[in-house]
Tab-separated table of C-alpha atoms in Angstrom:
chain	number	residue	atom	x	y	z
A	131	MET	CA	0.067	-0.448	0.442
A	132	GLN	CA	2.910	2.544	0.681
A	133	LYS	CA	4.591	1.718	-2.202
A	134	TYR	CA	1.429	2.531	-4.249
A	135	PHE	CA	1.213	5.413	-2.420
A	136	TYR	CA	4.709	6.684	-3.024
A	137	SER	CA	4.291	5.876	-6.914
A	138	LEU	CA	1.062	8.219	-7.076
A	139	ILE	CA	2.994	11.349	-5.306
A	140	VAL	CA	6.052	10.876	-7.912
A	141	ALA	CA	2.811	10.886	-11.022
A	142	LEU	CA	1.330	13.599	-9.441
A	143	VAL	CA	4.691	15.239	-9.231
A	144	ILE	CA	5.518	14.438	-13.087
A	145	ALA	CA	1.933	15.690	-14.208
A	146	SER	CA	2.577	18.552	-12.129
A	147	CYS	CA	5.799	19.710	-14.450
A	148	SER	CA	4.626	18.143	-17.439
A	149	THR	CA	4.894	20.922	-20.757
A	150	ASN	CA	1.641	22.399	-21.406
A	151	PRO	CA	0.894	21.078	-24.978
A	152	TYR	CA	-0.996	24.296	-25.895
A	153	LYS	CA	1.342	26.877	-24.147
A	154	ALA	CA	3.090	28.110	-27.739
A	155	SER	CA	-1.081	28.301	-28.881
A	156	GLU	CA	-2.032	29.980	-25.759
A	157	LYS	CA	0.648	32.867	-26.347
A	158	GLU	CA	0.111	33.360	-29.812
A	159	TYR	CA	-3.768	33.611	-29.157
A	160	ASP	CA	-2.627	36.112	-26.623
A	161	THR	CA	-0.519	38.493	-28.765
A	162	LYS	CA	-3.678	38.075	-31.350
A	163	LEU	CA	-5.939	38.912	-28.478
A	164	LYS	CA	-3.333	42.061	-27.600
A	165	THR	CA	-3.637	43.496	-30.870
A	166	PHE	CA	-7.430	43.425	-31.537
A	167	LYS	CA	-8.211	44.981	-27.889
A	168	GLU	CA	-5.497	47.694	-29.050
A	169	THR	CA	-7.704	47.999	-32.563
A	170	ILE	CA	-11.091	48.557	-30.530
A	171	SER	CA	-9.619	50.722	-28.239
A	172	SER	CA	-8.172	53.497	-30.824
A	173	LYS	CA	-9.911	56.609	-30.647
A	174	GLU	CA	-7.146	58.515	-33.375
A	175	PRO	CA	-8.457	60.359	-36.320
A	176	GLU	CA	-7.740	58.982	-39.648
A	177	PRO	CA	-7.064	60.967	-42.255
A	178	LEU	CA	-9.326	60.886	-45.538
A	179	PRO	CA	-9.571	62.191	-48.951
A	180	VAL	CA	-10.447	66.312	-49.286
A	181	VAL	CA	-12.232	65.945	-45.867
A	182	SER	CA	-11.443	68.198	-42.543
A	183	LYS	CA	-11.445	66.231	-39.248
A	184	THR	CA	-13.429	67.198	-35.942
A	185	ILE	CA	-11.996	66.254	-33.295
A	186	ILE	CA	-14.561	65.676	-30.153
A	187	SER	CA	-14.008	65.069	-26.191
A	188	ILE	CA	-16.366	61.668	-25.751
A	189	ASP	CA	-17.846	61.600	-21.988
A	190	ASN	CA	-16.716	58.773	-19.643
A	191	VAL	CA	-19.834	56.009	-20.192
A	192	TYR	CA	-18.170	55.512	-23.927
A	193	THR	CA	-14.729	54.326	-21.973
A	194	LYS	CA	-16.638	52.585	-19.361
A	195	GLN	CA	-18.720	50.849	-22.480
A	196	LEU	CA	-15.066	50.205	-23.909
A	197	TYR	CA	-13.402	48.740	-20.811
A	198	THR	CA	-16.701	46.296	-20.646
A	199	PHE	CA	-16.148	45.153	-24.325
A	200	LYS	CA	-12.270	44.684	-23.353
A	201	ASP	CA	-12.881	42.438	-20.451
A	202	THR	CA	-15.095	40.507	-22.234
A	203	ILE	CA	-13.136	39.605	-25.299
A	204	SER	CA	-10.472	38.999	-22.876
A	205	LYS	CA	-12.491	36.256	-20.826
A	206	MET	CA	-11.177	32.836	-21.156
A	207	GLY	CA	-11.935	30.930	-17.838
A	208	SER	CA	-14.299	28.182	-17.673
A	209	THR	CA	-18.042	28.833	-18.276
A	210	ALA	CA	-21.064	26.201	-16.499
A	211	LEU	CA	-23.379	25.220	-18.950
A	212	ASP	CA	-26.978	24.048	-17.724
A	213	ASN	CA	-26.415	20.525	-17.596
A	214	GLY	CA	-23.064	20.603	-15.277
A	215	ILE	CA	-20.763	20.232	-17.572
A	216	HIS	CA	-18.186	23.114	-17.513
A	217	THR	CA	-16.325	24.132	-20.492
A	218	GLU	CA	-12.489	23.749	-21.130
A	219	TRP	CA	-10.196	26.860	-22.316
A	220	ILE	CA	-7.818	26.327	-25.186
A	221	GLY	CA	-7.849	29.059	-26.938
A	222	THR	CA	-7.117	29.193	-31.186
A	223	VAL	CA	-4.772	31.050	-33.149
A	224	ASN	CA	-6.894	31.362	-36.173
A	225	PHE	CA	-9.452	34.171	-35.825
A	226	ASN	CA	-10.119	37.955	-36.165
A	227	LEU	CA	-12.387	40.785	-35.309
A	228	ARG	CA	-15.621	40.683	-37.053
A	229	LYS	CA	-16.116	42.331	-39.787
A	230	PRO	CA	-18.897	44.870	-41.086
A	231	ASN	CA	-20.634	43.948	-44.362
A	232	TYR	CA	-23.418	46.956	-44.897
A	233	ILE	CA	-22.867	50.715	-44.567
A	234	ILE	CA	-26.358	52.024	-44.333
A	235	ILE	CA	-27.009	55.638	-44.688
A	236	HIS	CA	-29.104	58.189	-42.588
A	237	HIS	CA	-29.674	61.590	-42.205
A	238	THR	CA	-29.869	62.654	-38.878
A	239	ALA	CA	-33.382	64.624	-39.406
A	240	GLN	CA	-32.019	67.570	-36.773
A	241	ASP	CA	-30.559	71.187	-36.650
A	242	SER	CA	-26.668	70.792	-36.301
A	243	LEU	CA	-23.981	68.518	-35.774
A	244	GLN	CA	-23.888	69.427	-32.354
A	245	GLN	CA	-26.893	68.381	-31.126
A	246	THR	CA	-26.722	65.248	-32.780
A	247	ILE	CA	-23.170	64.244	-31.439
A	248	LYS	CA	-25.036	64.868	-28.345
A	249	THR	CA	-28.257	63.379	-28.778
A	250	PHE	CA	-24.919	60.212	-29.910
A	251	THR	CA	-23.258	60.814	-26.197
A	252	VAL	CA	-25.915	60.646	-23.491
A	253	THR	CA	-26.824	57.055	-22.298
A	254	ARG	CA	-30.769	57.860	-22.142
A	255	THR	CA	-31.060	58.379	-26.209
A	256	GLN	CA	-29.908	54.608	-26.607
A	257	VAL	CA	-28.741	55.794	-30.329
A	258	SER	CA	-25.613	55.807	-31.825
A	259	ALA	CA	-24.027	55.818	-35.132
A	260	HIS	CA	-20.287	55.125	-36.271
A	261	TYR	CA	-20.116	58.688	-37.947
A	262	VAL	CA	-21.790	61.663	-38.379
A	263	ILE	CA	-20.955	64.736	-41.662
A	264	ALA	CA	-21.647	67.845	-41.424
A	265	ASP	CA	-22.512	69.827	-43.761
A	266	ASP	CA	-19.479	71.821	-44.222
A	267	GLY	CA	-17.879	68.103	-44.973
A	268	SER	CA	-16.192	67.481	-41.424
A	269	VAL	CA	-16.546	64.485	-40.723
A	270	VAL	CA	-16.827	62.437	-36.885
A	271	GLN	CA	-16.155	59.286	-35.714
A	272	MET	CA	-17.997	58.465	-32.494
A	273	LEU	CA	-17.255	54.640	-32.517
A	274	ASN	CA	-14.926	51.829	-33.893
A	275	ASP	CA	-15.698	50.113	-37.058
A	276	TYR	CA	-15.816	47.012	-35.474
A	277	LEU	CA	-18.039	47.356	-32.563
A	278	ARG	CA	-21.694	47.521	-32.994
A	279	ALA	CA	-23.766	50.776	-33.084
A	280	TRP	CA	-27.388	51.494	-32.545
A	281	HIS	CA	-28.510	52.998	-36.177
A	282	ALA	CA	-30.403	50.398	-37.685
A	283	GLY	CA	-33.199	49.516	-34.902
A	284	SER	CA	-35.774	46.634	-36.182
A	285	GLY	CA	-35.185	46.006	-40.169
A	286	SER	CA	-33.843	43.567	-42.079
A	287	TRP	CA	-32.416	43.144	-45.215
A	288	GLY	CA	-32.309	39.995	-47.132
A	289	LYS	CA	-32.108	36.978	-44.522
A	290	ASP	CA	-30.297	39.434	-42.222
A	291	THR	CA	-32.363	40.859	-39.747
A	292	ASP	CA	-29.768	42.413	-37.099
A	293	ILE	CA	-28.008	45.196	-39.282
A	294	ASN	CA	-26.737	46.684	-36.431
A	295	SER	CA	-24.380	43.669	-36.023
A	296	SER	CA	-23.540	43.658	-39.567
A	297	SER	CA	-23.380	47.301	-40.571
A	298	ILE	CA	-21.770	50.207	-40.161
A	299	GLY	CA	-24.074	53.169	-39.711
A	300	ILE	CA	-23.528	56.728	-41.069
A	301	GLU	CA	-25.341	60.099	-40.573
A	302	LEU	CA	-25.516	62.741	-42.767
A	303	ASP	CA	-26.863	66.525	-40.953
A	304	ASN	CA	-29.717	67.263	-42.384
A	305	ASN	CA	-33.032	67.525	-41.241
A	306	GLY	CA	-34.817	65.877	-44.006
A	307	PHE	CA	-36.150	68.670	-46.252
A	308	GLU	CA	-32.529	70.992	-47.406
A	309	PRO	CA	-30.689	69.543	-50.135
A	310	PHE	CA	-27.272	67.604	-49.402
A	311	SER	CA	-24.696	70.055	-49.734
A	312	GLU	CA	-21.585	69.207	-52.078
A	313	ALA	CA	-19.005	69.346	-49.583
A	314	GLN	CA	-21.202	66.761	-47.446
A	315	ILE	CA	-21.335	64.178	-50.532
A	316	THR	CA	-17.399	64.450	-51.218
A	317	SER	CA	-16.478	63.634	-47.749
A	318	LEU	CA	-19.193	60.636	-47.673
A	319	MET	CA	-17.776	59.296	-50.721
A	320	ALA	CA	-14.407	59.544	-49.703
A	321	LEU	CA	-15.539	57.564	-45.892
A	322	LEU	CA	-17.460	55.178	-48.518
A	323	SER	CA	-14.171	54.720	-50.298
A	324	LYS	CA	-12.154	54.219	-47.395
A	325	LEU	CA	-14.868	51.927	-45.722
A	326	LYS	CA	-15.625	49.848	-49.096
A	327	LYS	CA	-12.005	49.006	-49.901
A	328	GLU	CA	-11.163	48.642	-45.624
A	329	TYR	CA	-13.785	45.339	-45.330
A	330	ASN	CA	-14.219	44.710	-48.494
A	331	ILE	CA	-17.620	45.588	-48.486
A	332	PRO	CA	-20.162	44.645	-51.659
A	333	THR	CA	-21.195	47.617	-53.872
A	334	GLN	CA	-24.941	46.698	-53.420
A	335	ASN	CA	-24.802	46.614	-49.683
A	336	ILE	CA	-24.509	50.470	-49.287
A	337	ILE	CA	-28.104	51.530	-48.889
A	338	GLY	CA	-30.390	53.566	-46.607
A	339	HIS	CA	-32.187	53.157	-43.538
A	340	SER	CA	-35.728	53.502	-45.141
A	341	ASP	CA	-34.274	50.520	-47.382
A	342	ILE	CA	-34.263	48.051	-44.396
A	343	ALA	CA	-36.784	49.186	-42.443
A	344	PRO	CA	-39.849	50.629	-45.084
A	345	SER	CA	-42.964	51.028	-42.671
A	346	ARG	CA	-40.646	53.103	-40.109
A	347	LYS	CA	-38.290	55.417	-42.212
A	348	ASN	CA	-37.802	57.490	-44.980
A	349	ASP	CA	-34.128	58.463	-44.398
A	350	PRO	CA	-32.081	59.542	-46.463
A	351	SER	CA	-34.768	61.421	-48.350
A	352	ALA	CA	-35.528	61.576	-51.634
A	353	LEU	CA	-33.159	64.877	-52.254
A	354	PHE	CA	-30.081	62.124	-51.838
A	355	PRO	CA	-27.692	61.602	-54.393
A	356	TRP	CA	-28.550	57.853	-54.535
A	357	ASN	CA	-26.736	58.363	-58.615
A	358	THR	CA	-23.985	60.137	-57.731
A	359	LEU	CA	-23.090	57.627	-55.071
A	360	ALA	CA	-23.790	54.907	-57.946
A	361	GLU	CA	-21.617	56.445	-60.533
A	362	ASN	CA	-18.076	56.219	-57.714
A	363	GLY	CA	-19.348	52.675	-56.974
A	364	PHE	CA	-21.283	53.207	-54.123
A	365	GLY	CA	-24.490	51.304	-54.601
A	366	VAL	CA	-26.406	50.449	-57.499
A	367	TRP	CA	-28.825	52.349	-60.072
A	368	LYS	CA	-31.717	52.082	-62.707
A	369	ASN	CA	-30.629	51.946	-66.262
A	370	ASP	CA	-30.847	55.236	-67.838
A	371	ILE	CA	-32.906	53.302	-70.623
A	372	LEU	CA	-35.500	50.902	-69.060
A	373	GLU	CA	-35.620	47.559	-70.448
A	374	PRO	CA	-39.318	46.262	-70.156
A	375	ALA	CA	-39.991	43.343	-67.437
A	376	PRO	CA	-40.461	40.222	-69.097
A	377	LEU	CA	-44.568	39.361	-68.692
A	378	ASP	CA	-44.161	36.542	-66.132
A	379	PHE	CA	-41.970	39.259	-64.108
A	380	ASN	CA	-42.705	38.954	-60.589
A	381	PRO	CA	-41.759	42.356	-59.070
A	382	GLU	CA	-42.976	41.568	-55.195
A	383	LEU	CA	-40.538	38.189	-55.620
A	384	ALA	CA	-37.731	40.493	-57.028
A	385	LEU	CA	-37.918	42.836	-54.470
A	386	ARG	CA	-37.572	40.241	-51.666
A	387	ILE	CA	-34.388	39.258	-53.729
A	388	ILE	CA	-32.737	42.866	-54.048
A	389	GLY	CA	-33.097	43.011	-49.997
A	390	TYR	CA	-36.262	44.259	-48.793
A	391	SER	CA	-39.011	43.018	-46.662
A	392	THR	CA	-42.080	42.632	-48.420
A	393	THR	CA	-44.605	42.123	-45.115
A	394	ASN	CA	-45.596	45.412	-45.830
A	395	LEU	CA	-45.697	45.196	-49.761
A	396	PRO	CA	-46.946	48.554	-49.997
A	397	ALA	CA	-43.798	50.393	-47.792
A	398	ALA	CA	-41.488	48.380	-49.331
A	399	ILE	CA	-42.438	49.516	-52.743
A	400	LYS	CA	-42.580	53.015	-51.272
A	401	ALA	CA	-39.113	52.721	-50.169
A	402	PHE	CA	-37.675	51.124	-53.330
A	403	LYS	CA	-39.184	54.724	-55.085
A	404	LEU	CA	-37.680	56.467	-52.714
A	405	HIS	CA	-34.228	55.363	-53.116
A	406	PHE	CA	-34.015	54.544	-56.961
A	407	MET	CA	-36.594	56.591	-58.599
A	408	GLN	CA	-37.149	59.744	-56.299
A	409	THR	CA	-39.720	61.620	-57.905
A	410	GLU	CA	-43.178	59.487	-57.630
A	411	ILE	CA	-43.017	58.379	-54.309
A	412	ASP	CA	-46.157	55.884	-53.340
A	413	SER	CA	-46.841	52.720	-53.700
A	414	VAL	CA	-48.580	52.215	-56.736
A	415	LEU	CA	-47.070	49.582	-58.825
A	416	ASN	CA	-47.187	50.785	-62.082
A	417	GLU	CA	-44.725	49.655	-65.268
A	418	ASN	CA	-42.521	52.331	-64.883
A	419	THR	CA	-42.003	50.734	-61.391
A	420	ILE	CA	-42.175	46.938	-62.252
A	421	ASN	CA	-39.539	47.799	-64.875
A	422	THR	CA	-37.378	49.662	-62.597
A	423	ILE	CA	-37.542	47.354	-60.116
A	424	TYR	CA	-36.355	44.374	-63.187
A	425	SER	CA	-33.361	47.038	-63.711
A	426	ILE	CA	-32.238	46.967	-60.169
A	427	TYR	CA	-33.265	43.098	-59.886
A	428	LYS	CA	-30.451	42.413	-63.000
A	429	LYS	CA	-27.963	43.929	-61.171
A	430	GLN	CA	-27.531	41.657	-57.648
């Protein structure tokens, strides 16, 4: 018995001194994680072509939330499951941060850049965006691109029903009744150029708030120059000469393929017209509307 006891002690000592087979991978995991923590913590302004930067101070609520996320992604302990099993942590070395796949453009429906900044820097509003672009072309970044802003609300595009988790939100300082300035649109396209290249965002995935929430939203307004953006590679636009849709063409199905929710079909038609027609903004599905839907459908 004594011999068995000594053998057990020796075995335990050897086991405690043995090399962790995952030591190298855990080290690489920690190194990569540190890089990502620094990435999402960065608040340095980045230069954009033909854009003058505006730098503002952010209150400590932002910092508190940021550190919560940093602590969350650093968590590597065991987690208890409902069935009594505890998870084991072994870090993989093959990972990166989630990347956005959409860009959603809004107008602020407010009267100034400072008013919008105030809205986004108090907790009670529960609304935010990654960027705000002023009428004079100044750009304010308010959240790291990899983090989830609260700009889209309830909405969908195709099968994606959580747009906040997969998109970057850009707010344009505009009350919804005035033309967008040339400086503002120039800065927007400079920003879109950077984001599209950096995250490999598909051209057709640059859309408006009204596209993803046709029953609730109408921004950006009919004055927004979607055709100018499309000419520069940001979004799609109808052909100058519309090809007649085939007799068996189903416009409702085509709207769904483009991305619109047709649960409320009249609202989807109106949102489509707001984006791609901008003159007759109603829910009438006439021949011109059907041919325009067909034109955009073919670009998907």
